[in-house]
N, CA and C of each residue as an Amber inpcrd file, in Angstrom:
protein
   363
  93.9560000  93.2080000 109.5840000  93.8600000  94.6070000 109.2050000
  94.9040000  95.4300000 109.9810000  95.6210000  96.2590000 109.2750000
  96.6650000  97.0920000 109.8670000  96.0480000  98.1810000 110.7490000
  96.6740000  98.4020000 111.9200000  96.1930000  99.4700000 112.8040000
  97.3480000 100.3970000 113.1490000  97.0140000 101.6460000 113.4800000
  98.0050000 102.6440000 113.8690000  98.0260000 102.7450000 115.3810000
  99.2290000 102.6110000 115.9630000  99.3940000 102.6320000 117.4090000
 100.3660000 103.7490000 117.7880000 100.0070000 104.5160000 118.7970000
 100.8940000 105.5380000 119.3320000 101.3990000 105.0660000 120.6830000
 102.7140000 104.9260000 120.8230000 103.3180000 104.5860000 122.1030000
 102.8390000 105.6300000 123.1140000 102.5630000 105.2650000 124.3840000
 101.9360000 106.1910000 125.3380000 102.5940000 107.5680000 125.4510000
 103.9280000 107.6360000 125.4490000 104.5840000 108.9450000 125.5340000
 104.2810000 109.7880000 124.2990000 104.2340000 109.1420000 123.1330000
 103.8790000 109.8420000 121.9050000 102.4260000 110.3050000 121.9790000
 101.5630000 109.4200000 122.4340000 100.1340000 109.7140000 122.4690000
  99.8490000 110.9650000 123.3010000 100.5870000 111.1370000 124.3810000
 100.3930000 112.2970000 125.2610000 100.9850000 113.5750000 124.6790000
 102.0810000 113.4610000 123.9440000 102.8540000 114.6440000 123.5650000
 102.6580000 115.1280000 122.1320000 102.1020000 114.3200000 121.2700000
 102.0480000 114.6750000 119.8550000 101.0540000 115.8160000 119.5970000
 101.4770000 116.7530000 118.7730000 100.6260000 117.8830000 118.3980000
  99.4910000 117.3830000 117.5080000  98.3030000 117.9550000 117.6440000
  97.1640000 117.5140000 116.8210000  97.4550000 117.5590000 115.3190000
  98.1590000 118.5710000 114.8510000  98.4720000 118.6580000 113.4170000
  99.3900000 117.5160000 112.9830000 100.3700000 117.1710000 113.8250000
 101.2700000 116.0590000 113.5040000 100.5320000 114.7280000 113.5330000
  99.6310000 114.5630000 114.4880000  98.8310000 113.3320000 114.5570000
  98.0190000 113.1690000 113.2720000  97.4310000 114.2610000 112.8120000
  96.6260000 114.2010000 111.5860000  97.4870000 113.8250000 110.3830000
  98.6970000 114.4240000 110.2890000  99.6130000 114.0740000 109.1920000
  99.9570000 112.5870000 109.2350000 100.2320000 112.0820000 110.4370000
 100.5820000 110.6650000 110.5820000  99.4200000 109.7640000 110.1870000
  98.2290000 110.1380000 110.5960000  97.0530000 109.3210000 110.2600000
  96.8140000 109.3180000 108.7510000  96.9700000 110.4640000 108.1010000
  96.8120000 110.5240000 106.6440000  97.8760000 109.6820000 105.9420000
  99.1130000 109.7910000 106.3980000 100.2040000 109.0100000 105.8200000
  99.9480000 107.5100000 106.0160000  99.5050000 107.1500000 107.2120000
  99.1860000 105.7490000 107.5150000  98.1320000 105.2190000 106.5520000
  97.0720000 105.9720000 106.3450000  95.9940000 105.5240000 105.4520000
  96.4860000 105.3400000 104.0250000  97.3470000 106.2520000 103.5590000
  97.8900000 106.1300000 102.2110000  98.8250000 104.9250000 102.0870000
  99.7150000 104.7510000 103.0610000 100.6970000 103.6810000 103.0000000
 100.0790000 102.2960000 103.1030000  99.0540000 102.1390000 103.9290000
  98.4720000 100.8060000 104.1000000  97.7530000 100.3440000 102.8340000
  97.4480000 101.2520000 101.9380000  96.8650000 100.8690000 100.6440000
  97.9360000 100.3390000  99.7010000  99.1920000 100.7690000  99.8990000
 100.2780000 100.4400000  98.9730000 101.1470000  99.2760000  99.4220000
 101.3600000  99.1490000 100.7270000 102.2730000  98.1340000 101.2480000
 101.5240000  96.8380000 101.5440000 102.2070000  95.7260000 101.4300000
 101.5480000  94.4300000 101.5670000 102.0820000  93.6000000 102.7330000
 103.3640000  93.2900000 102.6870000 103.9350000  92.3930000 103.6970000
 105.3230000  92.8820000 104.0800000 105.8290000  92.3650000 105.1770000
 107.1550000  92.7360000 105.6290000 107.1220000  93.8830000 106.6140000
 108.3110000  94.4330000 106.8730000 108.4700000  95.5820000 107.7510000
 109.0040000  96.7280000 106.8970000 108.3580000  97.8840000 106.9910000
 108.7110000  99.0410000 106.1760000 108.8560000 100.2770000 107.0510000
 109.7800000 101.1480000 106.6620000 109.9880000 102.4200000 107.3420000
 109.5840000 103.5250000 106.3720000 108.5030000 104.2370000 106.6660000
 108.0070000 105.2950000 105.7940000 108.3830000 106.6570000 106.3670000
 109.1510000 107.4060000 105.6100000 109.6210000 108.7270000 106.0330000
 108.4360000 109.6750000 106.2270000 108.4750000 110.4290000 107.3290000
 107.4850000 111.4740000 107.5840000 108.1260000 112.8560000 107.4970000
 109.1530000 113.1010000 108.3370000 109.8610000 114.3760000 108.3010000
 111.1960000 114.2520000 109.0170000 112.0270000 115.2790000 108.8240000
 113.3220000 115.2880000 109.5010000 113.5700000 116.6580000 110.1230000
 114.5040000 116.6820000 111.0490000 114.8830000 117.9100000 111.7430000
 116.2950000 117.7300000 112.2810000 116.8480000 118.8090000 112.7680000
 118.1400000 118.7540000 113.4670000 117.9280000 119.3300000 114.8560000
 118.5570000 118.7030000 115.8480000 118.4500000 119.2310000 117.2010000
 119.6220000 120.1700000 117.4810000 119.6720000 120.6910000 118.6770000
 120.7040000 121.6640000 119.0520000 122.1140000 121.0720000 119.0170000
 122.2290000 119.7410000 119.0470000 123.5380000 119.0820000 118.9770000
 123.9760000 118.8400000 117.5270000 123.0990000 119.1700000 116.5900000
 123.3900000 118.9170000 115.1870000 123.0510000 117.5070000 114.7440000
 122.3690000 116.7590000 115.5890000 121.9870000 115.3860000 115.2470000
 120.7770000 115.3970000 114.3080000 120.7460000 114.4220000 113.4290000
 119.6510000 114.2720000 112.4720000 118.5230000 113.4860000 113.1280000
 117.3250000 114.0720000 113.2110000 116.1440000 113.4130000 113.7750000
 115.2180000 113.0450000 112.6180000 115.0250000 111.7580000 112.4140000
 114.2230000 111.2660000 111.3070000 112.9720000 110.5950000 111.8720000
 111.8250000 111.1670000 111.5700000 110.5620000 110.5980000 112.0440000
 109.9410000 109.7660000 110.9310000 109.5410000 108.5540000 111.3080000
 108.9890000 107.5910000 110.3490000 107.7480000 106.9240000 110.9430000
 107.0370000 106.2490000 110.0800000 106.0650000 105.2530000 110.5190000
 106.7110000 103.9050000 110.2630000 106.7880000 103.0920000 111.2870000
 107.2830000 101.7240000 111.1290000 106.0580000 100.8540000 110.9190000
 105.9900000 100.2010000 109.7680000 104.8560000  99.3480000 109.4280000
 105.2690000  97.8900000 109.5980000 104.6220000  97.1920000 110.5010000
 104.8540000  95.7570000 110.6650000 103.6600000  95.0250000 110.0590000
 103.8150000  94.5760000 108.8290000 102.7630000  93.8410000 108.1380000
 102.8720000  92.3370000 108.3550000 103.7600000  91.9360000 109.2430000
 103.9610000  90.5190000 109.5260000 102.9060000  90.0020000 110.5040000
 102.8390000  88.6880000 110.6450000 101.9010000  88.0450000 111.5770000
 102.5400000  87.7950000 112.9400000 103.7430000  88.3200000 113.1340000
 104.4510000  88.2010000 114.4130000 104.8970000  89.5920000 114.8410000
 105.1330000  89.7730000 116.1350000 105.6200000  91.0430000 116.6440000
 107.0180000  91.3350000 116.1010000 107.3250000  92.6130000 115.9520000
 108.6160000  93.0440000 115.4180000 109.4300000  93.6940000 116.5280000
 110.6710000  93.2590000 116.6620000 111.5790000  93.7970000 117.6810000
 112.8110000  94.3540000 116.9770000 113.1250000  95.5850000 117.2360000
 114.3080000  96.2160000 116.6710000 115.3720000  96.2520000 117.7580000
 116.4090000  95.4120000 117.6070000 117.4380000  95.2710000 118.6280000
 118.8080000  95.3150000 117.9620000 119.6040000  96.3260000 118.2880000
 120.9450000  96.4740000 117.7060000 120.9130000  96.3070000 116.1930000
 120.0830000  97.1070000 115.5640000 119.8210000  97.0050000 114.1370000
 120.3480000  98.2440000 113.4230000 121.0480000  98.0270000 112.3210000
 121.5910000  99.1340000 111.5470000 120.5430000  99.6460000 110.5650000
 120.3630000 100.9710000 110.5820000 119.4190000 101.6460000 109.6940000
 120.1590000 102.7630000 108.9710000 119.9630000 102.8390000 107.6610000
 120.5640000 103.8990000 106.8520000 119.4840000 104.9090000 106.4810000
 119.8960000 106.1640000 106.3900000 118.9900000 107.2300000 105.9650000
 119.5070000 107.8210000 104.6640000 118.6250000 107.8610000 103.6520000
 118.9720000 108.3960000 102.3410000 118.0870000 109.5890000 102.0260000
 118.7160000 110.5830000 101.4070000 117.9910000 111.7640000 100.9590000
 118.4120000 112.0170000  99.5220000 117.4530000 112.0870000  98.6300000
 117.6990000 112.2990000  97.2040000 118.7350000 111.3170000  96.6580000
 118.6270000 110.0630000  97.0950000 119.4930000 109.0030000  96.6030000
 120.8640000 108.9100000  97.2510000 121.1960000 109.8380000  98.1370000
 122.4990000 109.8290000  98.7990000 122.3680000 109.4090000 100.2550000
 123.2530000 108.4980000 100.6760000 123.2390000 108.0770000 102.0830000
 123.8170000 109.1980000 102.9370000 123.0100000 109.6800000 103.8830000
 123.4490000 110.7480000 104.7790000 123.8360000 110.2350000 106.1550000
 123.2950000 109.0800000 106.5370000 123.5740000 108.5690000 107.8770000
 123.4000000 107.0580000 107.8950000 124.1190000 106.4240000 108.8160000
 124.0510000 104.9770000 109.0110000 124.3440000 104.7410000 110.4960000
 123.3580000 104.2160000 111.2180000 123.5270000 104.0860000 112.6600000
 122.8100000 102.8530000 113.1840000 123.1630000 102.4860000 114.4270000
 122.5830000 101.3160000 115.0780000 121.5310000 101.7560000 116.0880000
 120.3980000 101.0350000 116.0880000 119.2760000 101.3830000 116.9520000
 118.6570000 100.1640000 117.6130000 118.0270000 100.4150000 118.7520000
 117.1690000  99.4500000 119.4330000 115.9240000 100.2090000 119.8720000
 114.7790000  99.5740000 119.7650000 113.5340000 100.1750000 120.2660000
 113.2440000  99.6030000 121.6450000 112.6920000 100.4150000 122.5400000
 112.3830000  99.9200000 123.8870000 111.1010000  99.0920000 123.9440000
 110.4460000  98.9380000 122.7960000 109.1900000  98.1860000 122.7750000
 109.1090000  97.3750000 121.4840000 108.1920000  96.4170000 121.4710000
 107.9050000  95.6610000 120.2570000 106.7800000  96.3530000 119.5030000
 106.7390000  96.1150000 118.2100000 105.6180000  96.5870000 117.4020000
 104.7730000  95.3590000 117.1050000 103.5430000  95.4000000 117.5630000
 102.6470000  94.2530000 117.4190000 102.4370000  93.9100000 115.9470000
 102.0460000  92.6890000 115.7210000 101.7710000  92.2440000 114.3480000
 100.6680000  93.1060000 113.7440000 100.7650000  93.3340000 112.4470000
  99.7770000  94.1210000 111.7070000  99.5280000  95.4810000 112.3430000
 100.6290000  96.1200000 112.7530000 100.5450000  97.4240000 113.4100000
 101.5930000  98.3620000 112.8340000 101.2280000  99.6380000 112.7690000
 102.1580000 100.6930000 112.3830000 102.3140000 101.6290000 113.5700000
 103.5340000 102.1630000 113.7480000 103.8040000 103.0120000 114.8980000
 104.8040000 104.1000000 114.5010000 104.5510000 105.3570000 114.8910000
 105.5380000 106.4020000 114.6070000 106.7280000 106.3000000 115.5540000
 107.8920000 106.6930000 115.0280000 109.0920000 106.7160000 115.8490000
 110.0620000 107.7260000 115.2710000 110.8600000 108.3440000 116.1200000
 111.9190000 109.2380000 115.6640000 113.2650000 108.6020000 115.9770000
 114.0600000 108.4200000 114.9230000 115.4170000 107.9030000 115.0660000
 116.3740000 109.0790000 115.1120000 117.2760000 109.0670000 116.0810000
 118.2600000 110.1240000 116.2300000 119.6100000 109.5900000 115.7450000
 120.0390000 110.0940000 114.6060000 121.3220000 109.7020000 114.0300000
 122.3870000 110.6460000 114.5770000 123.3100000 110.0990000 115.3610000
 124.3550000 110.9150000 115.9780000 125.7070000 110.2270000 115.8280000
 126.7370000 110.9060000 116.2320000 128.0880000 110.3260000 116.1890000
 128.2040000 109.1210000 117.1230000 127.4180000 109.1040000 118.2060000
 127.5430000 108.0270000 119.1940000 126.9560000 106.7010000 118.7210000
 126.0190000 106.7250000 117.7580000 125.4550000 105.4590000 117.2880000
 125.8030000 105.1860000 115.8230000 126.6940000 105.9920000 115.2600000
 127.1430000 105.8100000 113.8870000 127.8540000 104.4690000 113.7450000
 127.6830000 103.8430000 112.5740000 128.3240000 102.5490000 112.3250000
 128.6660000 102.4260000 110.8470000 129.5710000 101.5140000 110.5390000
 129.9070000 101.2060000 109.1510000 129.2750000  99.8770000 108.7220000
 128.4990000  99.2670000 109.6150000 127.8250000  97.9970000 109.2990000
 126.8270000  98.1940000 108.1680000 126.5930000  97.1240000 107.4340000
 125.5900000  97.1710000 106.3730000 124.2020000  97.3370000 106.9960000
 123.3910000  98.2290000 106.4350000 122.0630000  98.4510000 107.0170000
 121.1200000  97.2760000 106.7640000 120.3250000  96.9760000 107.7780000
 119.2790000  95.9680000 107.6340000 117.9790000  96.6060000 107.1480000
 117.8370000  97.9060000 107.4100000 116.6630000  98.6600000 106.9560000
 117.1300000 100.0010000 106.4380000 116.3260000 100.5800000 105.5550000
 116.6510000 101.8620000 104.9400000 115.4580000 102.7920000 105.0190000
 115.7320000 104.0380000 105.3210000 114.7130000 105.0910000 105.2960000
 115.0350000 105.9790000 104.0980000 114.0660000 106.1340000 103.1910000
 114.2470000 106.9400000 101.9930000 113.4380000 108.2240000 102.1020000
 114.0760000 109.3340000 101.7820000 113.3810000 110.6150000 101.7000000
 113.5820000 111.1530000 100.3050000
């Protein structure tokens, strides 16, 4: 059974309204998704540097832990690719677990490599 996990820093800092949105999204997505690793778009923002902040739920429906290490992720909005960058997570996502994360797409992690995962908005 899929469970929702908040990394400790997220657990301490997340606003109650955002937590509720994430929990509702998690419940809806776990009814639709079956296997594999999926990135479900939650919301986006821009920071003071002009970087694109994309918040997602990462769903690991596999029977093994998922590690994101030097992995290219593309972000699409209305069918157009807006960003393509390389990321590593500081933690693993346990098997059958979903976890929120914010990816920061900036000039420093931009890449032309083919994406291994895609975030659709």
